[in-house]
Short mmCIF file of C-alpha atoms and ligand atoms in Angstrom, two decimals:
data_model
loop_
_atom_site.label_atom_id
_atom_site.label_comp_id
_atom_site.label_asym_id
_atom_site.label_seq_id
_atom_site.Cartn_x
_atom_site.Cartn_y
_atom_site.Cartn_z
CA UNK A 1 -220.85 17.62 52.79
CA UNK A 2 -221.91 16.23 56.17
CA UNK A 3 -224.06 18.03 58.36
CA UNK A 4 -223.80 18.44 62.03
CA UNK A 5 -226.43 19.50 64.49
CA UNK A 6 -225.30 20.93 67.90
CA UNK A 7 -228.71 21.75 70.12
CA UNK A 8 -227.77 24.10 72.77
CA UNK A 9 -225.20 25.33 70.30
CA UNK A 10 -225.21 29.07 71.43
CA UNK A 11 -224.18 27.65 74.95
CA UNK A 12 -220.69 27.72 76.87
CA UNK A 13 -220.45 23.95 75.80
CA UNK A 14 -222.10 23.67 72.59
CA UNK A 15 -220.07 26.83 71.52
CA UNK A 16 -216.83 25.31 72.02
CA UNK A 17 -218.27 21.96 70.26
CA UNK A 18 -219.01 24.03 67.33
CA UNK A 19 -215.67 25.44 67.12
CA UNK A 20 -213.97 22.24 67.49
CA UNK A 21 -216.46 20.65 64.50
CA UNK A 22 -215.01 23.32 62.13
CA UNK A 23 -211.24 22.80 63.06
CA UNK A 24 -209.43 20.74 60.62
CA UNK A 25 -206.82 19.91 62.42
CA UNK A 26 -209.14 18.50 65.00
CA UNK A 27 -209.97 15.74 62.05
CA UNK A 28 -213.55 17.59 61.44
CA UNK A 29 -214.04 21.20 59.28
CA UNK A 30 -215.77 18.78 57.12
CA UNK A 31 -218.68 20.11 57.49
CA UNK A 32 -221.95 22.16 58.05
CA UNK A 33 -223.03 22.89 61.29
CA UNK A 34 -226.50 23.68 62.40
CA UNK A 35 -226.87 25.29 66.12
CA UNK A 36 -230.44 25.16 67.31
CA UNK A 37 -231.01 26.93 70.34
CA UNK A 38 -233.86 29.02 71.73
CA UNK A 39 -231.23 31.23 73.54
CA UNK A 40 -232.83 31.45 77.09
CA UNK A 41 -229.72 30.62 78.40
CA UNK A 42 -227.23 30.48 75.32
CA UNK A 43 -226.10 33.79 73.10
CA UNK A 44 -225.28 34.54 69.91
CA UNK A 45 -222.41 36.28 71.51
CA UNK A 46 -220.53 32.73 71.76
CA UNK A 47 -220.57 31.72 68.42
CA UNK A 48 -219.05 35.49 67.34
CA UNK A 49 -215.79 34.12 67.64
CA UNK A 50 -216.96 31.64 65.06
CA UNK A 51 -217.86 34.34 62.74
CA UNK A 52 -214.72 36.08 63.30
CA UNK A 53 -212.60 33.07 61.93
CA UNK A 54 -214.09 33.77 58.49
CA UNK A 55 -216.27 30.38 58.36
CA UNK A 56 -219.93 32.52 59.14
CA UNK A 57 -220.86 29.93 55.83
CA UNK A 58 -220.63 26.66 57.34
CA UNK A 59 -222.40 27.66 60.88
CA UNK A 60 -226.55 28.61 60.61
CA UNK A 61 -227.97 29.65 64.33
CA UNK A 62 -232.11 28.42 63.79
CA UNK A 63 -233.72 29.93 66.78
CA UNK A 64 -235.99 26.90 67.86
CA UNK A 65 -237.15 25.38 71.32
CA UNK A 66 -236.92 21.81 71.65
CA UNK A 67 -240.34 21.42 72.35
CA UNK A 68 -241.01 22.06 69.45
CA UNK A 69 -240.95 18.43 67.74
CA UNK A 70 -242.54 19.61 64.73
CA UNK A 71 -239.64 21.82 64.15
CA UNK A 72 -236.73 20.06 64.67
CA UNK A 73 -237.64 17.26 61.76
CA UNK A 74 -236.23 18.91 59.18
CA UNK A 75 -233.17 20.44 61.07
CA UNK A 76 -232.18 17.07 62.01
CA UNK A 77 -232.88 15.65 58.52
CA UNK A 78 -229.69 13.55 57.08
CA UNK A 79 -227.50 14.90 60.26
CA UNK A 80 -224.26 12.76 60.26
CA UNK A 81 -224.29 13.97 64.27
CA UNK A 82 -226.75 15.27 66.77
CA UNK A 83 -224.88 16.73 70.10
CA UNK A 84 -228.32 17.03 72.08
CA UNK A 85 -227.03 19.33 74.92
CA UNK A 86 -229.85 21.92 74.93
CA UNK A 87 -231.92 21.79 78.57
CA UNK A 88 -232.45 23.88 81.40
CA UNK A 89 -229.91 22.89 83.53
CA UNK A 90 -229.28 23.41 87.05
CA UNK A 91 -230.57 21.43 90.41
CA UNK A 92 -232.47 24.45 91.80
CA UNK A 93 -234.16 25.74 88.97
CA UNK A 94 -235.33 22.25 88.37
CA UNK A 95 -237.01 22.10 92.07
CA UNK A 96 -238.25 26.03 91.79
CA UNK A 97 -239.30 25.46 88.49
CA UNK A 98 -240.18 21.52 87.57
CA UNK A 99 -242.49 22.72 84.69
CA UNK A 100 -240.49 23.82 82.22
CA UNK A 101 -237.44 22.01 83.55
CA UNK A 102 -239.45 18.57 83.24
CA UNK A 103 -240.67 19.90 79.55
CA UNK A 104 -237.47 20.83 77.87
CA UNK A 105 -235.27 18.55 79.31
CA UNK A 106 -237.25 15.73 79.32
CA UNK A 107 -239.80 15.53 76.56
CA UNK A 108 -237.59 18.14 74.21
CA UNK A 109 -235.03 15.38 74.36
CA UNK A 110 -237.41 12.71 73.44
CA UNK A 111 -238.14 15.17 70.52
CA UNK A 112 -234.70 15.58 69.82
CA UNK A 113 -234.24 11.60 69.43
CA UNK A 114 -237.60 10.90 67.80
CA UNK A 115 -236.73 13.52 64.82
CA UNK A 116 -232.81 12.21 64.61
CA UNK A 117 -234.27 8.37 64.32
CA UNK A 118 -237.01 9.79 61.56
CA UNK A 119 -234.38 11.48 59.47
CA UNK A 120 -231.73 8.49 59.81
CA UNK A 121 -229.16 10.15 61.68
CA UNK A 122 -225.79 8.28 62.03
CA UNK A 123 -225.68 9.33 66.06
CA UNK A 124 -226.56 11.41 68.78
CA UNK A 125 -224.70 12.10 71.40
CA UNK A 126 -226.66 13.01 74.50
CA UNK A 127 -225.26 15.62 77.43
CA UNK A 128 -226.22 13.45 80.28
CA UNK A 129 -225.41 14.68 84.03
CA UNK A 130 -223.03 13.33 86.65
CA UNK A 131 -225.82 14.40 88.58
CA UNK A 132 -227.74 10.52 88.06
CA UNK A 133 -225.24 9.30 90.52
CA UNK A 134 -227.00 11.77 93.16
CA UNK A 135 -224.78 10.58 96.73
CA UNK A 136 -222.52 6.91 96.37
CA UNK A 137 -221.12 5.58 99.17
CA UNK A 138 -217.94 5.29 97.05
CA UNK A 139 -215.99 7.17 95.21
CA UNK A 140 -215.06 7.32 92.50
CA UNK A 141 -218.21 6.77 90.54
CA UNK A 142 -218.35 4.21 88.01
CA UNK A 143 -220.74 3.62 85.29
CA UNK A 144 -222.23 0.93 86.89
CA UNK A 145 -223.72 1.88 89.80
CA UNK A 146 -226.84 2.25 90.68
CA UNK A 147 -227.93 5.77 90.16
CA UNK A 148 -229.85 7.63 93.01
CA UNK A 149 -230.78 11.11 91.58
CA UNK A 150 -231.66 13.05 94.36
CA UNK A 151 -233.97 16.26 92.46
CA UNK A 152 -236.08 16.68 89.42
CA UNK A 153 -232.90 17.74 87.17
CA UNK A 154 -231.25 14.38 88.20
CA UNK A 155 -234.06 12.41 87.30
CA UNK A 156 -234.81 14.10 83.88
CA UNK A 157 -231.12 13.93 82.28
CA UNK A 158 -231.29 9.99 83.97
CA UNK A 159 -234.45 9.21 81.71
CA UNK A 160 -232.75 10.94 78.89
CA UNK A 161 -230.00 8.24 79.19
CA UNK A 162 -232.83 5.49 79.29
CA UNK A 163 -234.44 7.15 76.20
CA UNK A 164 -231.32 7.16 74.65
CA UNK A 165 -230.91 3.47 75.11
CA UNK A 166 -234.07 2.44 74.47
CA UNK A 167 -233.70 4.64 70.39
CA UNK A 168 -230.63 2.35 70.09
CA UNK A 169 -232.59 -1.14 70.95
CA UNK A 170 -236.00 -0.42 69.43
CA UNK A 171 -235.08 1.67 67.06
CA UNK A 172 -231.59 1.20 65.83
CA UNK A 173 -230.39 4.95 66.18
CA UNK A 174 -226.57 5.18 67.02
CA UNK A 175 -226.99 6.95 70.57
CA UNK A 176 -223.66 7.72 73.07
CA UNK A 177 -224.90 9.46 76.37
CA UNK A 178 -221.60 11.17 78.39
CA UNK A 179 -222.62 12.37 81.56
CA UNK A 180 -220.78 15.64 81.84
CA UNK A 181 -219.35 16.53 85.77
CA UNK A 182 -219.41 19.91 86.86
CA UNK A 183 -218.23 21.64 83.20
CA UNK A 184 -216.78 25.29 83.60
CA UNK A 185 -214.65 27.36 81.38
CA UNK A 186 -214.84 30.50 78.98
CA UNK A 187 -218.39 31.93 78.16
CA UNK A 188 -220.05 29.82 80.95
CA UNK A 189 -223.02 32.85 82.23
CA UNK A 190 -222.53 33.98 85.31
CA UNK A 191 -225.80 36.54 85.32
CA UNK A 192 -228.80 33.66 87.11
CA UNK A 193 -228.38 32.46 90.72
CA UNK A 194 -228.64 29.41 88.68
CA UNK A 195 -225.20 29.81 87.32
CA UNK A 196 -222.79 26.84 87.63
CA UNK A 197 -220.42 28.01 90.58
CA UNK A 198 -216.98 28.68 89.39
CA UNK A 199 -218.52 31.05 87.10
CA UNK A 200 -220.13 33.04 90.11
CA UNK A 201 -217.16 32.36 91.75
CA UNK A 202 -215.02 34.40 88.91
CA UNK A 203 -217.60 36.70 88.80
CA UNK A 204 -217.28 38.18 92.43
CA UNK A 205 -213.36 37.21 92.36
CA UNK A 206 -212.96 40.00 90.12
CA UNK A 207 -215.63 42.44 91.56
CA UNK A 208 -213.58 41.63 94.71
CA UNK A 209 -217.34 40.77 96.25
CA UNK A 210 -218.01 37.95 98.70
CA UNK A 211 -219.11 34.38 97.05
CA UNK A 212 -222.06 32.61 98.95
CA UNK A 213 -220.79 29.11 99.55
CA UNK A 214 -224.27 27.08 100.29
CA UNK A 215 -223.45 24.33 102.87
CA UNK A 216 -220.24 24.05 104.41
CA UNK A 217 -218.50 24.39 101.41
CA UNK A 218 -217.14 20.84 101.94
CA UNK A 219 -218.55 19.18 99.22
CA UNK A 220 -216.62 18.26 96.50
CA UNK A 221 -216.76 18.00 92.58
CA UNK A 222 -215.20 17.03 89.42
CA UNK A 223 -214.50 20.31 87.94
CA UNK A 224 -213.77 19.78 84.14
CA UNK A 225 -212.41 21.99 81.54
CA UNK A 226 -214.88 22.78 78.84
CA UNK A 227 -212.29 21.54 75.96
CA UNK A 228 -211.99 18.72 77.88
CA UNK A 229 -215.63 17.52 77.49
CA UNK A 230 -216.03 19.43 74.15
CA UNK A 231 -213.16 16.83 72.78
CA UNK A 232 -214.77 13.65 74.43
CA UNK A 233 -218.11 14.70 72.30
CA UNK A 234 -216.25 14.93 69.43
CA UNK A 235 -214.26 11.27 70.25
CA UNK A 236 -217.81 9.77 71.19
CA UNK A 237 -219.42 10.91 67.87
CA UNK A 238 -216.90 8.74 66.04
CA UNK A 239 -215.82 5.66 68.37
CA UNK A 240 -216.94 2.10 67.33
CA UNK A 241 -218.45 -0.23 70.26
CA UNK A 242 -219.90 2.40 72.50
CA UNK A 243 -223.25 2.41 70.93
CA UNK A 244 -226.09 2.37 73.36
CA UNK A 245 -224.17 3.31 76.07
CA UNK A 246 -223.55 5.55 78.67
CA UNK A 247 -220.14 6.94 79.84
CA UNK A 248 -218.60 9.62 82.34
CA UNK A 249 -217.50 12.75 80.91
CA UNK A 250 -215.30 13.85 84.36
CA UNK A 251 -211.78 14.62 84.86
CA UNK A 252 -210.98 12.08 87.80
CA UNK A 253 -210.34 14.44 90.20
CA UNK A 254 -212.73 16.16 92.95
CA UNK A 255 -212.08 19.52 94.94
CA UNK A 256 -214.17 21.26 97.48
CA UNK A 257 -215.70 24.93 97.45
CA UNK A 258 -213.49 26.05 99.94
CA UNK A 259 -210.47 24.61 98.42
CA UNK A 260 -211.47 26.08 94.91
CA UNK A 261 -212.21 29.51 96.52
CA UNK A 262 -208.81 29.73 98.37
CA UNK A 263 -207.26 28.46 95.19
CA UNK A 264 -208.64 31.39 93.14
CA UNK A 265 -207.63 33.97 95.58
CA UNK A 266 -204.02 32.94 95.17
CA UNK A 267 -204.16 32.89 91.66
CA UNK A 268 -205.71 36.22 91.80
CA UNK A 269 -203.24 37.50 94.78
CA UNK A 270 -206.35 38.96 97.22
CA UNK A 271 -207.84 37.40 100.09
CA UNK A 272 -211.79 37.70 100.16
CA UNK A 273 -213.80 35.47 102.82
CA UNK A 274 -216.81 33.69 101.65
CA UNK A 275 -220.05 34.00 103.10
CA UNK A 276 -221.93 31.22 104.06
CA UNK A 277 -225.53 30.03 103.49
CA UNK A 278 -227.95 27.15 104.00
CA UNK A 279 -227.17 24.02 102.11
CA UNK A 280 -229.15 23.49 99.02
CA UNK A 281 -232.20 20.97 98.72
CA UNK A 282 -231.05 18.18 96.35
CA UNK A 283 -227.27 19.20 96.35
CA UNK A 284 -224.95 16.05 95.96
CA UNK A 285 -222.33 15.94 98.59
CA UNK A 286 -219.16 14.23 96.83
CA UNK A 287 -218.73 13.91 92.95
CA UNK A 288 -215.53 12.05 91.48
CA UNK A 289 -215.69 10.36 88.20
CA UNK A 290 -214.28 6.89 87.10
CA UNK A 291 -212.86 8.01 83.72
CA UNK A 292 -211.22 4.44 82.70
CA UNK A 293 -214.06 3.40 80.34
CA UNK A 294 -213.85 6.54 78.55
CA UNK A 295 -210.40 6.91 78.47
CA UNK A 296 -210.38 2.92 76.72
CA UNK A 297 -213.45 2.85 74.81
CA UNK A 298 -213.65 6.50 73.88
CA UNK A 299 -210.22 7.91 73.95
CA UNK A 300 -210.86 10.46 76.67
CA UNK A 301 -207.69 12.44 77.36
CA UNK A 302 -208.31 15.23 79.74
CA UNK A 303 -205.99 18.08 78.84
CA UNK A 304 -206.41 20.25 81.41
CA UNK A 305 -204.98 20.56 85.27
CA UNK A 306 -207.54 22.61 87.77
CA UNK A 307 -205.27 25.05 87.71
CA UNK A 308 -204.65 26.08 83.81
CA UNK A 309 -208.32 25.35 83.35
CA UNK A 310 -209.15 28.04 86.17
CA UNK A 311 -206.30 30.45 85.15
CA UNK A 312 -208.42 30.37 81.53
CA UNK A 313 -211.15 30.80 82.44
CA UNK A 314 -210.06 33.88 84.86
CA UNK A 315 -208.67 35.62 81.77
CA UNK A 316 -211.35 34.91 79.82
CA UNK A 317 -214.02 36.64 82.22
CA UNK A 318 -211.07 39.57 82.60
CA UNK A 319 -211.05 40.20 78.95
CA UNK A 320 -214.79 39.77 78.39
CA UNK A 321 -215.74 42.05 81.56
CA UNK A 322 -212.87 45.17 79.59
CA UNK A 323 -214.60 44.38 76.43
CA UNK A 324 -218.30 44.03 76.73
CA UNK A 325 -219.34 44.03 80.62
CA UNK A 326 -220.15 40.60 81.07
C1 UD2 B 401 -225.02 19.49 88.73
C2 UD2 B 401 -224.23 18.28 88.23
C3 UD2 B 401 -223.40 18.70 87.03
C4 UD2 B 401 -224.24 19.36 85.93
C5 UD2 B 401 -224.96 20.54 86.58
C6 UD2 B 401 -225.85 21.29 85.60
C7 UD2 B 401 -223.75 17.11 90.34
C8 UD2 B 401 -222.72 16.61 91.26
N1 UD2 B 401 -223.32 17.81 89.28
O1 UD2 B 401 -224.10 20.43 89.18
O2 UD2 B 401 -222.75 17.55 86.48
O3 UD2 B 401 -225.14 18.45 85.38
O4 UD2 B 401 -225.77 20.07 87.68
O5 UD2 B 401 -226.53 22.33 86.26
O6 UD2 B 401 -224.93 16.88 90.53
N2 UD2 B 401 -222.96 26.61 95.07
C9 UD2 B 401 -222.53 27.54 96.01
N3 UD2 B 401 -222.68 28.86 95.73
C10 UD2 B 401 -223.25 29.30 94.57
C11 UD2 B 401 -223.67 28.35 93.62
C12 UD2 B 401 -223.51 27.01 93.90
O7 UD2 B 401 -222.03 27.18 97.07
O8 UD2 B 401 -223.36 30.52 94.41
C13 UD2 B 401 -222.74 25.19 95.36
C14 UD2 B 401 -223.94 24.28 95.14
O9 UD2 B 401 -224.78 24.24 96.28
C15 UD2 B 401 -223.21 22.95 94.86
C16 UD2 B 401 -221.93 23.38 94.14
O10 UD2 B 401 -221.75 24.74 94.44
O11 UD2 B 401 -222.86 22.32 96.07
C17 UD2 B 401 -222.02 23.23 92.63
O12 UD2 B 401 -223.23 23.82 92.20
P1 UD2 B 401 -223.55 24.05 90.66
O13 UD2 B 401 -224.90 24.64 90.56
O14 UD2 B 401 -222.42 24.72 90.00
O15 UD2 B 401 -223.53 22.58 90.07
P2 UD2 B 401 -224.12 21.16 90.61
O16 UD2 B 401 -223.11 20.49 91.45
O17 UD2 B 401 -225.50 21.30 91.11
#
């Protein structure tokens, strides 16, 4: 039986690629899959509805940090797969707190990697951040130029590409680094002002509470479904030729705050102004991702329109708010 390995399992994203690894009729339930996570920001809560479809066997939660090296040997041991998506994410956290932010993302990655090349994994594939591209004078942004990250979180998933490179090169280790734009869906956390947006957004949408748009609100981003990138992880664990390299994980498409706001207040049929604040130190302006080498190399098929993925998502946080408060 193979064995999988999602880190940041317990997250929004890792969640949904653990559900995906068990679905046969995805082409995978051929497995075992191991979620390490040290649940600062995931919870146990999103793999329940992995438990609830009767498979509670094939999925073990080990409650281990990445920075723990030591640790992660033997849970990597003989992996067929490693999706490495545990970090601390977000741009301000990583500027109001570059510690930890620096340790876990990157020298618990380069733990990640050393203990998948040490126990001959077949690949990793690495959650890299759209993030690398920091501000382009074009859009949209293609995997070839130059990246300009523009705060400590932009810089740390960037070296994590590098490191993933250099494991391939040096030491021969299948790696595949997608670099993920602006993910939302189910389960995302809206609780930390560190949240990704459109879950703060659906948060106060249906408290019927004022968002705080930082900025203008005219910047832009790639908003993609979580299923969306969940399936490219799955595609990129399995394609031939992409080895070593780095692709975008986006949707091809780019909306701004405002637009996204006024968009959810007709889907939800109330009208509720924004309040604005200051913009945000190391925010990237415009974010648009060339999809055509994923789409040909990897397969990448984005499902989802803006619309169903945000009409999703808003039932999901409906049902979840009646059900457990979240
Ligand atoms: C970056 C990366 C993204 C992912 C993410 C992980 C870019 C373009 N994207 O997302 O790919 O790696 O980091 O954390 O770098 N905002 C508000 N009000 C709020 C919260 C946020 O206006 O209450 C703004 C924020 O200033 C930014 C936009 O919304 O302009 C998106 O912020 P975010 O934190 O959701 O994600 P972002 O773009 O930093």
């Amino acid at each position: 039986m193979k064995k999988y390995v999602v880190t940041g399992g317990a997250g929004f994203i890792g969640s949904t690629i653990v559900r995906m690894l068990l679905d046969k009729q995805a082409g995978f339930g051929d497995g075992s899959v191991e979620v390490v996570d040290n649940l600062l920001t995931g919870h146990e809560h999103n793999l329940e509805e992995v438990r609830g479809r009767g498979v509670l066997n094939n999925v073990t939660l080990h409650k281990v940090d990445i920075r723990d090296g030591a640790a992660l040997v033997p849970l990597l041991d003989g992996a067929d797969t490693v999706f490495h998506l545990a970090a601390i994410p977000s741009v301000p956290r990583s500027i109001h707190e570059p510690v930890p932010s620096h340790e876990v993302n990157i020298n618990g990655t380069f733990n990640v990697l050393q203990a998948a090349a040490q126990g001959k994994v077949r690949r990793v594939v690495y959650a890299a951040s759209s993030s690398a591209y920091g501000d382009t004078e074009v859009l949209p942004k293609t995997e070839s130029m130059a990246p300009r990250p523009k705060s400590p979180y932009a810089v740390q998933k960037l070296l994590g590409e590098y490191y993933a490179s250099v494991f391939h090169s040096c030491f021969g280790l299948e790696t595949v680094a997608l670099r993920f734009f602006n993910v939302y869906g189910p389960r995302q956390d809206p609780s930390s002002p560190y949240s990704g947006v459109l879950s703060l957004f659906m948060k106060h949408l249906l408290a019927h509470t004022q968002p705080t748009i930082f900025g203008d609100g005219g910047q832009s981003r790639d908003f993609t479904y979580v299923e969306d990138v969940a399936g490219l992880c799955l595609k990129a664990s399995r394609a031939k030729g992409c080895e070593g390299k780095m692709y975008n994980a986006g949707n091809g498409g780019r909306y701004t705050l405002n637009q996204i706001w006024d968009l959810l207040q007709k889907i939800e049929g109330v009208q509720i102004a924004a309040k604005y604040g200051p913009p945000r130190a190391g925010d990237v302006r415009d974010s648009m991702a060339d999809t055509v080498s994923a789409a040909t190399e990897l397969g990448h098929a984005p499902q989802f329109t803006i619309e169903q993925g945000l009409k999703k998502t808003l039932e999901w946080y409906r049902m979840a708010e009646a059900t457990s408060g979240v």
